[in-house]
Short mmCIF file of C-alpha atoms and ligand atoms in Angstrom, two decimals:
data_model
loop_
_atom_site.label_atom_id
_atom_site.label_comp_id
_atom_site.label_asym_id
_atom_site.label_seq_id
_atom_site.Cartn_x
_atom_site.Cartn_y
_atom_site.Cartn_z
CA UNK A 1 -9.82 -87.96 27.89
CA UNK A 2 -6.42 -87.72 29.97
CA UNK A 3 -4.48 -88.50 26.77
CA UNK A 4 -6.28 -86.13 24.80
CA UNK A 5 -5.75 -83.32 27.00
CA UNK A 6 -2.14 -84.09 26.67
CA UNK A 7 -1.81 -83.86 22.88
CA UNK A 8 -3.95 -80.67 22.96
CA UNK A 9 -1.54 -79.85 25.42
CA UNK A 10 1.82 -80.60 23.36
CA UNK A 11 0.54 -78.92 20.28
CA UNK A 12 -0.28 -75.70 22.09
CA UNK A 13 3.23 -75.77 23.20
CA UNK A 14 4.46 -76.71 19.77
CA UNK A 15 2.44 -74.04 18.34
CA UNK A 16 3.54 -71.34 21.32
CA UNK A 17 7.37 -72.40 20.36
CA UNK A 18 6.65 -72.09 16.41
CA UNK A 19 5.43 -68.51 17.02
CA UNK A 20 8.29 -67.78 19.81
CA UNK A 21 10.67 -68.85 16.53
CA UNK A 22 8.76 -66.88 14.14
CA UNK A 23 8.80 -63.38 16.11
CA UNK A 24 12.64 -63.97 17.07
CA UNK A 25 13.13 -64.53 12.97
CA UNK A 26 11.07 -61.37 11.89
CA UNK A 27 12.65 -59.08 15.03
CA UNK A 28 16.17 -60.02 14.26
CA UNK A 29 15.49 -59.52 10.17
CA UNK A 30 13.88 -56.07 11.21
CA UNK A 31 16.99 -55.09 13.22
CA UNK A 32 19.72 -56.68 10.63
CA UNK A 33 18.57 -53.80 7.71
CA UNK A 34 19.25 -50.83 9.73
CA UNK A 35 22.01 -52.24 11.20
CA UNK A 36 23.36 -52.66 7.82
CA UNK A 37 23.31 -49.41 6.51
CA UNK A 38 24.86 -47.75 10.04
CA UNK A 39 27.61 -50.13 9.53
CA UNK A 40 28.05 -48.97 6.27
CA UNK A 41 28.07 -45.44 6.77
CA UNK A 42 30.65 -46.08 9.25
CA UNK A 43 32.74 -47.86 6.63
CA UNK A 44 32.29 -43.88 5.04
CA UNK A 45 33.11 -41.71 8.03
CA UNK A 46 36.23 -44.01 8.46
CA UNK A 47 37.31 -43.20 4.99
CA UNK A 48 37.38 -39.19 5.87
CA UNK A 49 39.58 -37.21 7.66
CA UNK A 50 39.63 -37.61 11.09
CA UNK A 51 42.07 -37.15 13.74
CA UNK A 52 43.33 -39.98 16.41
CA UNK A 53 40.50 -39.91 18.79
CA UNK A 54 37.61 -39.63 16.43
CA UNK A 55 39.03 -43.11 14.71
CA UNK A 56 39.09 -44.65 17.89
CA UNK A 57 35.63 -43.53 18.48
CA UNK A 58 34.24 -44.78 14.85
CA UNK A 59 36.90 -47.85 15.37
CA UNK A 60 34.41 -48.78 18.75
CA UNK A 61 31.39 -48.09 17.32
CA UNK A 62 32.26 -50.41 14.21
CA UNK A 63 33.22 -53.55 16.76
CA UNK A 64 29.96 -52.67 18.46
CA UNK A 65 27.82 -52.62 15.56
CA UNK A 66 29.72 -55.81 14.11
CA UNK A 67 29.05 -57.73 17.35
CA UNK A 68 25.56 -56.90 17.58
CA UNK A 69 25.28 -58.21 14.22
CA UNK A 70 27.32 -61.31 14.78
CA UNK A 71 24.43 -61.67 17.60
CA UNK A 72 21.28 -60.73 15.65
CA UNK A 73 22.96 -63.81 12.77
CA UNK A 74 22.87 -65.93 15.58
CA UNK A 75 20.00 -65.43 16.75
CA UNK A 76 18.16 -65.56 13.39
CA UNK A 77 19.61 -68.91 12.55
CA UNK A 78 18.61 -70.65 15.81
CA UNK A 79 15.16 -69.70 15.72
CA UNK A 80 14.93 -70.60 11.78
CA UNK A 81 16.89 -73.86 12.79
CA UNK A 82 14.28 -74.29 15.31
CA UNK A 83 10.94 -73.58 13.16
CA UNK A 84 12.50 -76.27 10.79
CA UNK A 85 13.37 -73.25 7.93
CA UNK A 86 16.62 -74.34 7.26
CA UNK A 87 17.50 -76.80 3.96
CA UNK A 88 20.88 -78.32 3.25
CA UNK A 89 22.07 -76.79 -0.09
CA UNK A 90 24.48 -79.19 -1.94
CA UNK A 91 27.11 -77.54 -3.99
CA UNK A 92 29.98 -79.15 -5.86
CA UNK A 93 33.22 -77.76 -4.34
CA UNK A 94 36.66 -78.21 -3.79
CA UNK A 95 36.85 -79.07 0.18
CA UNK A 96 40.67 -78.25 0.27
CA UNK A 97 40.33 -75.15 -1.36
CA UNK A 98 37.20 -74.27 1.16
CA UNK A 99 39.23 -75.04 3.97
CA UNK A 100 42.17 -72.74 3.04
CA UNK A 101 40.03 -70.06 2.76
CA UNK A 102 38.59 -70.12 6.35
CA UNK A 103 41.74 -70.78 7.70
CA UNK A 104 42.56 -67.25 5.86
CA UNK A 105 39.79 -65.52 7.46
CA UNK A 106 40.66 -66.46 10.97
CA UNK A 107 44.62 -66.21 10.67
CA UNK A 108 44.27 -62.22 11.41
CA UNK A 109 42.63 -63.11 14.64
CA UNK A 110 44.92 -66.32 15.38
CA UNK A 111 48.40 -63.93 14.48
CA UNK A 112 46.96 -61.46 17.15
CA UNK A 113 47.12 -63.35 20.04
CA UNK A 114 50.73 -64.98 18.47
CA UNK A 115 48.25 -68.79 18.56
CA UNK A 116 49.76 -71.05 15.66
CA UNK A 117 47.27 -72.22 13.29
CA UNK A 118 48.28 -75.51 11.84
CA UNK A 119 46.00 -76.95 9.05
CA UNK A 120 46.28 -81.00 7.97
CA UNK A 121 43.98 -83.02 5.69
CA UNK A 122 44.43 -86.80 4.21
CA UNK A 123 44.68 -87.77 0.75
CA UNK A 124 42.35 -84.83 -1.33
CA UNK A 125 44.29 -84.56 -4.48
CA UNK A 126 41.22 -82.46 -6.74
CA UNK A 127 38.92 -84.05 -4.96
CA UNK A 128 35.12 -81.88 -5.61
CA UNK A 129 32.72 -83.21 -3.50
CA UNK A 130 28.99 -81.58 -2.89
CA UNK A 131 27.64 -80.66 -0.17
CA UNK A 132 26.23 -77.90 1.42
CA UNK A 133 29.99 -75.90 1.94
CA UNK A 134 27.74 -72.88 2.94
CA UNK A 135 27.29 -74.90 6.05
CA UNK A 136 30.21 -75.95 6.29
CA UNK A 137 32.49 -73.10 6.74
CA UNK A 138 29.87 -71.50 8.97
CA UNK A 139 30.82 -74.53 11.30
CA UNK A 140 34.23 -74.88 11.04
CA UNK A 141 34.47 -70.68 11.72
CA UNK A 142 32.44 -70.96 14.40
CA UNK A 143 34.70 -74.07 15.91
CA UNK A 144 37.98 -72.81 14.92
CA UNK A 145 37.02 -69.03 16.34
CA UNK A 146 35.98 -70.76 19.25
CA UNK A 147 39.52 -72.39 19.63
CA UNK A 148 41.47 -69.06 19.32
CA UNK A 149 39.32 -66.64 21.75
CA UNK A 150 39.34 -70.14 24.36
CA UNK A 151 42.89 -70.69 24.10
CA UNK A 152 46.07 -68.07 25.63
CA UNK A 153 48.58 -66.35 23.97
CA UNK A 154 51.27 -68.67 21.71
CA UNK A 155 49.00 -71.52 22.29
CA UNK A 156 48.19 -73.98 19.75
CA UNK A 157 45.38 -74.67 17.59
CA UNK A 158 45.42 -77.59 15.11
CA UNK A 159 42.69 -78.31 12.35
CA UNK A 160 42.60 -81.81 10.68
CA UNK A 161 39.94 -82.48 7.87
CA UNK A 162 39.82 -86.37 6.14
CA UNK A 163 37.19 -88.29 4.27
CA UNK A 164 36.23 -91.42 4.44
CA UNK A 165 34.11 -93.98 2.00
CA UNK A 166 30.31 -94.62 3.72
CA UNK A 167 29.46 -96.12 0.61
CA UNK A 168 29.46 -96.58 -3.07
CA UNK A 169 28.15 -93.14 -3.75
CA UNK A 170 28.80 -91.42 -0.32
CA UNK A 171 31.34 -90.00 2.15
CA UNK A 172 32.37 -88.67 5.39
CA UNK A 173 33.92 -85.58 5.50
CA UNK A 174 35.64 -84.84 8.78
CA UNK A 175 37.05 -82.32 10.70
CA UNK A 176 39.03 -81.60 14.09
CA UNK A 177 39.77 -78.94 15.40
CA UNK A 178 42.14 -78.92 18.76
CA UNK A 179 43.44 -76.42 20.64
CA UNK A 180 45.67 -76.09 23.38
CA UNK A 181 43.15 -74.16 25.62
CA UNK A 182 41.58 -73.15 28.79
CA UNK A 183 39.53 -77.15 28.37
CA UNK A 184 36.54 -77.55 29.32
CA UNK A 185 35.17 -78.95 33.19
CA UNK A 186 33.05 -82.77 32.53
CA UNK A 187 29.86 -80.90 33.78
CA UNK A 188 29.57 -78.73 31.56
CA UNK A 189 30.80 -80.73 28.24
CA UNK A 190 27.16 -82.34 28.13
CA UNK A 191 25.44 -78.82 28.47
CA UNK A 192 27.80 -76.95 25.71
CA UNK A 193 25.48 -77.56 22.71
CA UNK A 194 22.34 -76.11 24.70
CA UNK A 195 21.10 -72.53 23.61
CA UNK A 196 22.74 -69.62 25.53
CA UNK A 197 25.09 -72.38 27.60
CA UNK A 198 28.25 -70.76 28.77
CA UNK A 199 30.79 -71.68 30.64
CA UNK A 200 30.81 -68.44 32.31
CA UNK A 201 28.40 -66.83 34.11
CA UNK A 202 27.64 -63.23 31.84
CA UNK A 203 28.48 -61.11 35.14
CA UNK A 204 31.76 -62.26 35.50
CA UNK A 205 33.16 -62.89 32.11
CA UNK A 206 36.00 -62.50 30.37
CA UNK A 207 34.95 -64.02 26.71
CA UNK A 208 32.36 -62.39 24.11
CA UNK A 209 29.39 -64.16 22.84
CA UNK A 210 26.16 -65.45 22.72
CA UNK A 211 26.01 -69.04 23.59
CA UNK A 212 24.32 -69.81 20.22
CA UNK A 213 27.09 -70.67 18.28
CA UNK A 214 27.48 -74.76 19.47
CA UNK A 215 23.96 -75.17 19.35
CA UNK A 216 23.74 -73.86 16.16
CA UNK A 217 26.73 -76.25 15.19
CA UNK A 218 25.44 -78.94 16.13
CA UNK A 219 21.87 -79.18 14.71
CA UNK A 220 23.30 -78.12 11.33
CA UNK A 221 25.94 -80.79 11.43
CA UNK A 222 22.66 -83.10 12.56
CA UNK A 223 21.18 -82.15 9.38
CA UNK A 224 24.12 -82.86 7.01
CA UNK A 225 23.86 -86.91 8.53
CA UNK A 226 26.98 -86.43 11.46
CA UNK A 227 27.08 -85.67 14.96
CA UNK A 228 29.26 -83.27 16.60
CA UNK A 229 31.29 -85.04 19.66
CA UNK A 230 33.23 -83.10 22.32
CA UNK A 231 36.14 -83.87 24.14
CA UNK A 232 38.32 -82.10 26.77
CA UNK A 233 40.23 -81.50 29.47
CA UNK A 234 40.52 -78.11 32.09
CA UNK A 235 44.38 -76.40 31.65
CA UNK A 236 45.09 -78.77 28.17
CA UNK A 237 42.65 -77.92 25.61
CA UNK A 238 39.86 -79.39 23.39
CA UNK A 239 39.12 -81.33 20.86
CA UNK A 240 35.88 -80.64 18.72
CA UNK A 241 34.93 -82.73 16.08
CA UNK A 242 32.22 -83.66 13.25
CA UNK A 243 31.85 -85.35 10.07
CA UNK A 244 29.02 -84.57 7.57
CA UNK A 245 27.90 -86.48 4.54
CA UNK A 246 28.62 -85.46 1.41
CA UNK A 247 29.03 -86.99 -1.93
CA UNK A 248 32.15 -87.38 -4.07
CA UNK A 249 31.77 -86.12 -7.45
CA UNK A 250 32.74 -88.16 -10.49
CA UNK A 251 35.17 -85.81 -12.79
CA UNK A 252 34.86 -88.13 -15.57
CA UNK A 253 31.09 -87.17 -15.77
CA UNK A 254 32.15 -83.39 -15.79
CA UNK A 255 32.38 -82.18 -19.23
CA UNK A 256 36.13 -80.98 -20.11
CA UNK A 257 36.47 -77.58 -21.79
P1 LIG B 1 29.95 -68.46 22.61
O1 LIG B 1 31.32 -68.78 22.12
O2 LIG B 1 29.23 -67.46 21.79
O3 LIG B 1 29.90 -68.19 24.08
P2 LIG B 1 29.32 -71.20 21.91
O4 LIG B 1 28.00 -71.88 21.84
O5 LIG B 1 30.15 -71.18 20.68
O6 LIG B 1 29.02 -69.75 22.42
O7 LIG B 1 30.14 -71.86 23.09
C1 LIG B 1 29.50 -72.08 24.35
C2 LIG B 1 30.49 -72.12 25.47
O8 LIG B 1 31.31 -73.29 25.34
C3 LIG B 1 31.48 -70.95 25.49
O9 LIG B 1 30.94 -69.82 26.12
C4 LIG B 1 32.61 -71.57 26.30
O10 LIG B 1 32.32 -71.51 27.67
C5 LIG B 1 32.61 -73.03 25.86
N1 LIG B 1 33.58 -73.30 24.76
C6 LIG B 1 33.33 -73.39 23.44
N2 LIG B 1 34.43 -73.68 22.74
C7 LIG B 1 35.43 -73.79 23.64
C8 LIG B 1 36.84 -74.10 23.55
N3 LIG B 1 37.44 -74.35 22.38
N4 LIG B 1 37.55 -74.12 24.71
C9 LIG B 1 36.95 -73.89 25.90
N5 LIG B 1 35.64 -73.60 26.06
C10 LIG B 1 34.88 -73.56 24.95
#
């Protein structure tokens, strides 16, 4: 009787969770439309004429909206990570090519704050592999964006990628990104990957965010077969890293034009 209490128990709570996941999913859909179309009316009124002030004004108000969204994404994927509504989507791509490109995105925000941004990989000479690259990138921004807003002015951020034979027919592709940081205290390296964990309490902090974006990280490197391992030290920096499996596809099977 004791033991079925307990799994009635459990599967209220897995149900109560499920619909927890399912209302944060819906709300944060419902909010993401609207939010859309502000933004992009913005994106107008920024277009028009408009003296200093009033682009500072629209300027604030498009950060605003922009970090709300960044929020609502977040939110969104951890609850459709959490209700198990997330699928790995393999893609053939060119993993060199991939990692250029996010390196591009984030070099506006790595030149502000004068950070070098140094980029290394192994032997990839047109190498396509497939995976889900989708997933990927969203890792590797989140991780590398981490390592610019956590590190100071004309520090250092390095980003190594390699891949490595599991198999016959599979591999793992790695990455590491270190920076030359603000590091991270032992107590808290084991809590980082929990939802909302931040270093800093929200009353007194310095850094923007939502405390999804590890936890996130890791459960969809978890998915794509790796782990996501953390290691650091206060005033020296950090080292995040993960591998994911992917496979390495044959070009002699790929039909030349
Ligand atoms: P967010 O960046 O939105 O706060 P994350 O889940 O990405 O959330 O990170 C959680 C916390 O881990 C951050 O608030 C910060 O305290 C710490 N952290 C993450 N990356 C770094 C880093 N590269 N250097 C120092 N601290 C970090």
């Amino acid at each position: 009787i004791w033991e079925k209490g307990l799994v009635e128990a459990m599967n209220a709570a897995d149900q109560a969770s499920r619909a927890k996941s399912d209302f944060l999913a819906n709300m944060s859909h419902e909010i993401r439309t609207p939010m859309n179309g502000l933004l992009g009316i913005i994106d107008l009124l920024e277009s028009t004429n408009l003296n200093r002030i009033q682009k500072q004004y629209v300027e604030i108000i498009k950060n605003s909206g922009n970090s709300l969204l960044s929020i609502i994404r977040d939110i969104l994927d951890y609850s459709k990570i959490e209700s198990g509504k997330i699928d790995i989507q393999p893609v053939p791509f060119d993993p060199v090519e991939e990692l250029k490109d996010q390196i591009k995105i984030l070099s506006g925000l790595a030149g502000k704050k004068k950070i070098k941004l140094e980029l290394t990989y192994g032997e990839f000479e047109k190498t396509i592999l497939e995976g889900d690259k989708g997933k990927i990138n969203q890792v590797l921004l989140n991780l590398i964006g981490n390592a610019i807003k956590f590190t100071p002015e004309l520090g250092k951020v390095g980003v190594r990628m390699e891949l490595n034979p599991v198999d016959d027919f599979f591999h793992f592709l790695s990455f590491s990104v270190a920076d030359s940081g603000i590091g991270i205290a032992p107590e808290h390296l084991e809590h980082l990957t929990d939802p909302f964990y931040q270093v800093e309490s929200s009353n007194t902090r310095t850094y923007q965010g939502t405390g999804l974006g590890l936890a996130i990280a890791k459960k969809i490197v978890e998915l794509m077969g790796g782990q996501l391992e953390i290691e650091s030290e206060v005033g020296k920096g950090s080292v995040f890293k993960f591998s994911v499996i992917v496979r390495k596809v044959d070009q002699n099977s790929v039909p030349q034009a």
